[in-house]
Backbone as numpy.savetxt, mean C-alpha at the origin, in Angstrom:
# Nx Ny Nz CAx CAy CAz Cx Cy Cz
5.69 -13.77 9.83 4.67 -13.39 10.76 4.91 -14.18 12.05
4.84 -13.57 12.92 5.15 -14.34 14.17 4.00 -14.21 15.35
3.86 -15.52 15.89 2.36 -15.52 17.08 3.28 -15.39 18.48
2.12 -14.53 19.26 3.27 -14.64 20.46 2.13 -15.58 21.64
2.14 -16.43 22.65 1.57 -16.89 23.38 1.27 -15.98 24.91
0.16 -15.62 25.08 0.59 -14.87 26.47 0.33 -15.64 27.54
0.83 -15.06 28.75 0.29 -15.47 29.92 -1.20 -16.54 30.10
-1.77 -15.98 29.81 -3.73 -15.78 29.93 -4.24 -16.74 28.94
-3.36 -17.28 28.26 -3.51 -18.47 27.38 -4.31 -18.24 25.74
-4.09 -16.34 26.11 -4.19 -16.26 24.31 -3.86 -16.16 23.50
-3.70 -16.12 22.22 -2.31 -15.61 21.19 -2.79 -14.49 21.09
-1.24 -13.64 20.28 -1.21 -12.44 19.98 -0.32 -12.35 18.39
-0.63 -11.95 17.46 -0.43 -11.71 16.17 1.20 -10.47 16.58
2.27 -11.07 16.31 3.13 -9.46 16.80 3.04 -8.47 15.42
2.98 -7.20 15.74 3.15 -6.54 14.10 4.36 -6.37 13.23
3.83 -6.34 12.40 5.76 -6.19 11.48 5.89 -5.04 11.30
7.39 -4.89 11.16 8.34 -4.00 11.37 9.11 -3.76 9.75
9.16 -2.13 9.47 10.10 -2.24 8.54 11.21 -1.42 8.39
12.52 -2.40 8.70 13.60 -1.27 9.31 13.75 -0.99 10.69
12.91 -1.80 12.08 12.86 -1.18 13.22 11.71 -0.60 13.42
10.63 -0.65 12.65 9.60 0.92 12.81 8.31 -0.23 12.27
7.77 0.52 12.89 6.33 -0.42 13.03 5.68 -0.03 11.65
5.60 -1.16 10.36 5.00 -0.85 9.29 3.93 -0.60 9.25
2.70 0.02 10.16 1.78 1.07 10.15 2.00 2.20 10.37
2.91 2.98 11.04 3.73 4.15 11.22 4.08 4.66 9.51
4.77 3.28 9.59 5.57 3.63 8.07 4.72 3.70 6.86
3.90 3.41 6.51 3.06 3.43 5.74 1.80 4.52 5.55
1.60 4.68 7.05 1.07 6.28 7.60 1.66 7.27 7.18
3.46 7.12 7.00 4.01 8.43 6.70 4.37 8.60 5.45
3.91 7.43 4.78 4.68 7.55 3.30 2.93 7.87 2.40
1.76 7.71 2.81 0.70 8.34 2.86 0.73 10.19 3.03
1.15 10.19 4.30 0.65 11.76 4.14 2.19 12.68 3.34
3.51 12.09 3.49 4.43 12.35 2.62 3.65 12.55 0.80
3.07 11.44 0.53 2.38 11.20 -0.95 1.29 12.91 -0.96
0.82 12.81 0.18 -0.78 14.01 -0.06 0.11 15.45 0.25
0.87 15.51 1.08 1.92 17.13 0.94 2.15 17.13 -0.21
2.88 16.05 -0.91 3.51 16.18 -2.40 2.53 16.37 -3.40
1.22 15.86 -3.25 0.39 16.88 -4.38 -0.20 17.38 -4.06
-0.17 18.38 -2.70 -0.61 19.23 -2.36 0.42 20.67 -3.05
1.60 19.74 -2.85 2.77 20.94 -3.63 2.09 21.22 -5.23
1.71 20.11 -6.12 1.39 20.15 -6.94 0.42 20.56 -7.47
-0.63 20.69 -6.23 -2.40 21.63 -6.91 -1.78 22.69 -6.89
-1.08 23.12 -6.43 -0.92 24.85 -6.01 -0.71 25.62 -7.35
-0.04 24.55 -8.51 0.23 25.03 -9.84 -0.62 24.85 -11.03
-1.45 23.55 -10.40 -2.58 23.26 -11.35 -3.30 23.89 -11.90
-3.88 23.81 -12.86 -5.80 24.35 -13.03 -6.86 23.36 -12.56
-7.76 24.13 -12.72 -9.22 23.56 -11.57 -8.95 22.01 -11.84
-8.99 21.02 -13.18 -9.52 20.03 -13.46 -8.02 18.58 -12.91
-6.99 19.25 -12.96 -6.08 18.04 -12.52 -5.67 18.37 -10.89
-6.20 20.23 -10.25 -6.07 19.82 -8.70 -7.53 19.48 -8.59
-8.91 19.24 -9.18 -9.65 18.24 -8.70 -9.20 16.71 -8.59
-8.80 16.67 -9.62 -8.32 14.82 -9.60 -7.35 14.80 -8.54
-6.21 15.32 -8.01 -5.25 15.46 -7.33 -6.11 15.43 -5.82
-7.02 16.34 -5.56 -7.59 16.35 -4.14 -8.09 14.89 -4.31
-9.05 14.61 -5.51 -9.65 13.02 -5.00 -9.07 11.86 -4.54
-7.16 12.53 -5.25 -6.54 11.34 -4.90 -5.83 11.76 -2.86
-6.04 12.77 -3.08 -5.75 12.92 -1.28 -7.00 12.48 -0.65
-8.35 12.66 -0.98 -9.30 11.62 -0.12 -8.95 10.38 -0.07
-8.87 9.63 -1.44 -8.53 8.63 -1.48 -7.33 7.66 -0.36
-6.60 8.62 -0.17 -4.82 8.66 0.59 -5.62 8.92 1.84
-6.55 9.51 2.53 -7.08 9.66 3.59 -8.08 7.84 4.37
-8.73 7.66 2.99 -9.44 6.71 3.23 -8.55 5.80 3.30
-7.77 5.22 2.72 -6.31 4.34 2.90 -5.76 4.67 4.16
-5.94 5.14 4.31 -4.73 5.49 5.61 -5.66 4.91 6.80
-6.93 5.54 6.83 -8.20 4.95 7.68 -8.00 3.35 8.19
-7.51 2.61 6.73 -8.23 1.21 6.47 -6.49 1.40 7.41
-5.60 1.48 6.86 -4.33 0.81 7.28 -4.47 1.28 8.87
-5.06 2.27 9.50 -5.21 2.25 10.87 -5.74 1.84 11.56
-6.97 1.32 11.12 -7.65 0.12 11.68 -7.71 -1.05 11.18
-6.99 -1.50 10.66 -6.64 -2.48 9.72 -7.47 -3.55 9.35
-8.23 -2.91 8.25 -9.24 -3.25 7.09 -9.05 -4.29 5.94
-8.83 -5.29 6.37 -8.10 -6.08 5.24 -8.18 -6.01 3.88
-9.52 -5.49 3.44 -10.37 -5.13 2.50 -9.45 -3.98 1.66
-9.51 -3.30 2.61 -8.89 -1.51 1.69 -7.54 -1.74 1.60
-7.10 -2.17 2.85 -5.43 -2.64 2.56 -5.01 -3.32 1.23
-6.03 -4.84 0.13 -5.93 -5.68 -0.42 -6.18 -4.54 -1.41
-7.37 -3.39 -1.66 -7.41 -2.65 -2.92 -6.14 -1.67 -2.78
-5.67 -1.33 -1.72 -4.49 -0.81 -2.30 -2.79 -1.14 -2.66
-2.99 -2.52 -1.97 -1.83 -3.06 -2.82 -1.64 -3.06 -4.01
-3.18 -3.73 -4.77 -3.44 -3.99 -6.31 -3.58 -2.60 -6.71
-3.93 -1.39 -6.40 -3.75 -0.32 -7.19 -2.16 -0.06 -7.08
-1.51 0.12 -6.05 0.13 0.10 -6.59 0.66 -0.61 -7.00
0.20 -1.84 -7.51 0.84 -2.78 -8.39 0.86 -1.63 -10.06
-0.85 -1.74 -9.75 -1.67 -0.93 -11.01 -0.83 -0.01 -11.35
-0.42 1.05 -10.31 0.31 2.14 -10.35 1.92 1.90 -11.06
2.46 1.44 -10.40 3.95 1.47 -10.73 3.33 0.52 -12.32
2.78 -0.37 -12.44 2.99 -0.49 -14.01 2.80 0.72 -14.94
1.77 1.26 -14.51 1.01 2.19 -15.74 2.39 3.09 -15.29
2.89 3.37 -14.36 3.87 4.63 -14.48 5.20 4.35 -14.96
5.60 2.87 -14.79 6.88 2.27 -15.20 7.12 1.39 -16.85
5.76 1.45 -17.04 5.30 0.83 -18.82 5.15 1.48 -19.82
3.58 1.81 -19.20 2.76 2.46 -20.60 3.25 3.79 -20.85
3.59 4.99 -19.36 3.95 6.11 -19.97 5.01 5.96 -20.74
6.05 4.97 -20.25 7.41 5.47 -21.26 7.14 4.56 -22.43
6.26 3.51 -22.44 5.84 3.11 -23.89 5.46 4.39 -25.12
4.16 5.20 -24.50 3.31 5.94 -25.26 4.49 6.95 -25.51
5.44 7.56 -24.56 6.37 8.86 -25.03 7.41 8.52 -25.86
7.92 7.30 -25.78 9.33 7.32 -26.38 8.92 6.25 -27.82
7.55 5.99 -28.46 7.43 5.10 -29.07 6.99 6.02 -30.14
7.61 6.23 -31.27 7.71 6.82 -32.20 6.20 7.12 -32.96
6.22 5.93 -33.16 4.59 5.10 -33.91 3.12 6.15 -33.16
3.27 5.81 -32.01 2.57 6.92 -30.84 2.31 7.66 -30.74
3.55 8.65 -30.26 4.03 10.06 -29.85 4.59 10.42 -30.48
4.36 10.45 -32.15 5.64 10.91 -32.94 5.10 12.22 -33.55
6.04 13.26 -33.95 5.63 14.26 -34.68 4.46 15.02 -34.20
3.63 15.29 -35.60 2.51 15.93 -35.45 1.32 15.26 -34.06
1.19 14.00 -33.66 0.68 13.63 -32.67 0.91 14.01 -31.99
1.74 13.67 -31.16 2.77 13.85 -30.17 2.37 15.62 -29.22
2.44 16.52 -30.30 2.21 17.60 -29.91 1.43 17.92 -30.04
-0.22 16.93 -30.46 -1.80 17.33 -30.21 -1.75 17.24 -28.62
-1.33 16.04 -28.34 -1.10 15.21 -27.01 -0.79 16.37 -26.35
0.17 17.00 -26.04 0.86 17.59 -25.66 0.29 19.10 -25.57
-0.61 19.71 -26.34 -1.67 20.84 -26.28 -2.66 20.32 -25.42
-3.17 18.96 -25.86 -4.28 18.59 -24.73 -3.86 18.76 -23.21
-2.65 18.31 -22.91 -2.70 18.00 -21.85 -2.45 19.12 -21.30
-1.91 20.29 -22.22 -2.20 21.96 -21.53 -3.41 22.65 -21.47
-3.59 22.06 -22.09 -5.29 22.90 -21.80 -6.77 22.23 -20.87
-5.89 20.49 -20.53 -6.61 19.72 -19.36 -5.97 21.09 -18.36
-5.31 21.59 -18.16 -4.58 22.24 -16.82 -3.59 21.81 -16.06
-2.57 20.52 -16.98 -1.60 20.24 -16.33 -0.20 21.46 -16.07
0.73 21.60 -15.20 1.35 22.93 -15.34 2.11 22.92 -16.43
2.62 23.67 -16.71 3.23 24.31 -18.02 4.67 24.16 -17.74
5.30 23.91 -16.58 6.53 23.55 -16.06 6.58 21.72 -16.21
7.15 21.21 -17.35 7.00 19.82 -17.40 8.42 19.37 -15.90
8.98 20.20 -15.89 9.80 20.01 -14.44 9.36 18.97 -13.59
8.27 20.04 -13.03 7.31 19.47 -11.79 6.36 18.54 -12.30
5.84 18.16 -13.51 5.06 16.48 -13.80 5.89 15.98 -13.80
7.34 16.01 -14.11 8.53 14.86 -14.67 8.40 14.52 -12.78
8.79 15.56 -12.11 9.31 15.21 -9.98 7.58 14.96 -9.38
6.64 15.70 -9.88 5.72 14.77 -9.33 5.40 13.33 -9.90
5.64 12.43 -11.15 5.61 11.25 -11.43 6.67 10.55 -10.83
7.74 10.98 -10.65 8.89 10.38 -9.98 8.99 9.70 -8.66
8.17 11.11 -7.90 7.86 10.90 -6.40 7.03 10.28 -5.89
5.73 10.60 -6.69 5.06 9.14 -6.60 5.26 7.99 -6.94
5.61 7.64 -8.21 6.18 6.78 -8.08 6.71 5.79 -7.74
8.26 6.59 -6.70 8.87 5.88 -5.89 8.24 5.62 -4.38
7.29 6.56 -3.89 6.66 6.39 -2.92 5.23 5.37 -3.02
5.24 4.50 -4.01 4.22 3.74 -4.46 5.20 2.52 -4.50
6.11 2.70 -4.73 7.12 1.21 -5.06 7.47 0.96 -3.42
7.73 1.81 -2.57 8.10 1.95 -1.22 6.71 1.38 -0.27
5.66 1.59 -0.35 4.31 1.48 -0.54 3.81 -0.13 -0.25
4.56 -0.47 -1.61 4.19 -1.91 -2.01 4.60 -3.11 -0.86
5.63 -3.24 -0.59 6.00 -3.78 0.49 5.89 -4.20 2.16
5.21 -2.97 2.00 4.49 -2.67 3.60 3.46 -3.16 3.45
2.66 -2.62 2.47 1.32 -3.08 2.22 1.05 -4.58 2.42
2.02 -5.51 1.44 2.04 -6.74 1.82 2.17 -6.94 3.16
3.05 -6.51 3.96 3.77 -7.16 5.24 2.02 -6.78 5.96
1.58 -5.86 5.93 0.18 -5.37 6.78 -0.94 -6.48 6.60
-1.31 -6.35 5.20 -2.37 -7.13 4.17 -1.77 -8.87 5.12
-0.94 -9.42 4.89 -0.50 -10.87 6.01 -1.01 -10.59 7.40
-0.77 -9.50 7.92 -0.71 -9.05 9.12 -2.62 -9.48 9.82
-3.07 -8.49 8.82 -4.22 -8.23 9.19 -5.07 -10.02 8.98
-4.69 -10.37 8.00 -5.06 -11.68 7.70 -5.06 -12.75 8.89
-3.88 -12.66 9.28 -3.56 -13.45 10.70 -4.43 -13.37 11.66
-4.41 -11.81 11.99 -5.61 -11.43 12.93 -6.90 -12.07 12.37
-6.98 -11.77 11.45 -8.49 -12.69 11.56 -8.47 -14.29 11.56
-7.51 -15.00 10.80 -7.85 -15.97 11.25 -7.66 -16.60 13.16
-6.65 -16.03 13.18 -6.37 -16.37 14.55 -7.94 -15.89 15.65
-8.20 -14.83 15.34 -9.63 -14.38 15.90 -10.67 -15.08 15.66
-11.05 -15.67 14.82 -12.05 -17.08 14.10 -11.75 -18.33 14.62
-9.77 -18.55 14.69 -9.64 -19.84 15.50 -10.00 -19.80 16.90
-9.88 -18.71 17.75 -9.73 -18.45 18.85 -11.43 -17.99 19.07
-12.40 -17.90 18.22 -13.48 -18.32 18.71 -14.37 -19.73 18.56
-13.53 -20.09 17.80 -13.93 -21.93 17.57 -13.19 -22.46 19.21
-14.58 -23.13 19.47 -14.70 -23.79 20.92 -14.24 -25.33 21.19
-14.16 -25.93 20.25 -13.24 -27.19 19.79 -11.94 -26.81 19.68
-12.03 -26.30 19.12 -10.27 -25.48 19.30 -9.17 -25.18 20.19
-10.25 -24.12 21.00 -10.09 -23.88 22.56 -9.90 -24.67 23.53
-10.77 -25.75 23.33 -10.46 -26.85 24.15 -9.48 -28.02 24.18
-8.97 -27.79 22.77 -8.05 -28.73 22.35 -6.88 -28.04 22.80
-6.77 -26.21 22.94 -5.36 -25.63 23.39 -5.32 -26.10 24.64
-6.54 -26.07 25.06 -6.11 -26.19 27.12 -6.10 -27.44 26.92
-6.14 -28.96 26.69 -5.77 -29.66 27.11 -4.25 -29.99 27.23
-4.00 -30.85 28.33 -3.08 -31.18 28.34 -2.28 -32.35 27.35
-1.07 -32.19 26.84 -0.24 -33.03 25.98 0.76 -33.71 26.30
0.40 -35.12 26.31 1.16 -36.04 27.10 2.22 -36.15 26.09
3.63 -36.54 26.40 4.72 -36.93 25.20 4.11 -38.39 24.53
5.01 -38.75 23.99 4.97 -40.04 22.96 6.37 -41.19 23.82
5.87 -41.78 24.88 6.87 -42.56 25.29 7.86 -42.86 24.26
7.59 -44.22 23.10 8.13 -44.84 22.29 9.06 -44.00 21.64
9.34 -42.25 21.86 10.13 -42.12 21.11 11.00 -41.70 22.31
12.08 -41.31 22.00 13.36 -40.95 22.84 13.33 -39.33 23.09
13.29 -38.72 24.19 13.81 -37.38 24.03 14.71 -36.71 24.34
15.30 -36.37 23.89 16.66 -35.61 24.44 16.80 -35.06 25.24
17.85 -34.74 26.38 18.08 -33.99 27.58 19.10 -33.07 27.17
């Protein structure tokens, strides 16, 4: 994180960058990238998983809100839900499918009626590329989020220091060196 000093004798928080590109941009686009992609995916649904699917595009709306005005608050719940996320998608599913004990046999394919008749599509194709894509756009996610979540943090403290009046007065004074030591030319 880097402070920049201006002219006018105030600081300025600079924003971070990921790759060259201002990680609110980037995080903006990997947001509405996420809500096209299950927007691809209601289109095949039934009523009850493109309801959950739209809640999660409000949700992706309200996030996006916080990361544009940068909400430290919403930013901090959505880091910890893509933490949340990539575990439950990188653990438990391939725990529960590939774990015999689990998903075996006759279970396995109760599971597997249920989840056709919740209204997931019938093309396991497109759950296998929509878990994927999210996914990876949640792992992509994670990173920014941090660099923002610091970001925004700064701003506030620096905004709290910079209204402490002891503070202020201690920047404008002047700072004499330390004779006794030597300084280099």
């Amino acid at each position: 994180m880097s402070i920049r000093h201006l002219e006018d004798g105030r600081f300025e928080v600079l924003q971070p960058f990921v790759f060259r590109w201002p990680a609110k941009k980037v995080i903006l686009s990997i947001l509405v990238a996420d809500a096209i992609f299950s927007i691809l995916v209601i289109v095949q649904s039934s009523n009850i998983v493109a309801s959950f699917l739209l809640c999660s595009i409000v949700l992706s709306a309200i996030v996006a809100v916080g990361y544009d005005r940068e909400i430290f608050p919403i930013i901090y719940i959505h880091f910890v839900l893509c933490l949340l996320y990539i575990f439950f998608f990188a653990a438990i599913i391939p725990m529960v499918f590939y774990n015999p004990q689990i998903c075996g046999g006759e279970k396995c394919k109760k599971m597997l009626q249920w989840m056709e008749s919740v209204g997931l599509p019938k093309n396991w194709i497109s759950i296998c590329c929509f878990s994927v894509g999210t996914l990876i756009s949640h792992i992509l996610m994670t990173p920014v989020s941090l660099r923002m979540m610091k970001f925004t943090a700064a701003c506030k403290a620096l905004d709290e220091m910079m209204a402490d009046e002891e503070f202020t007065r201690r920047l404008q004074r002047p700072i004499y060196p330390n004779i006794s030591y030597p300084i280099p030319v």
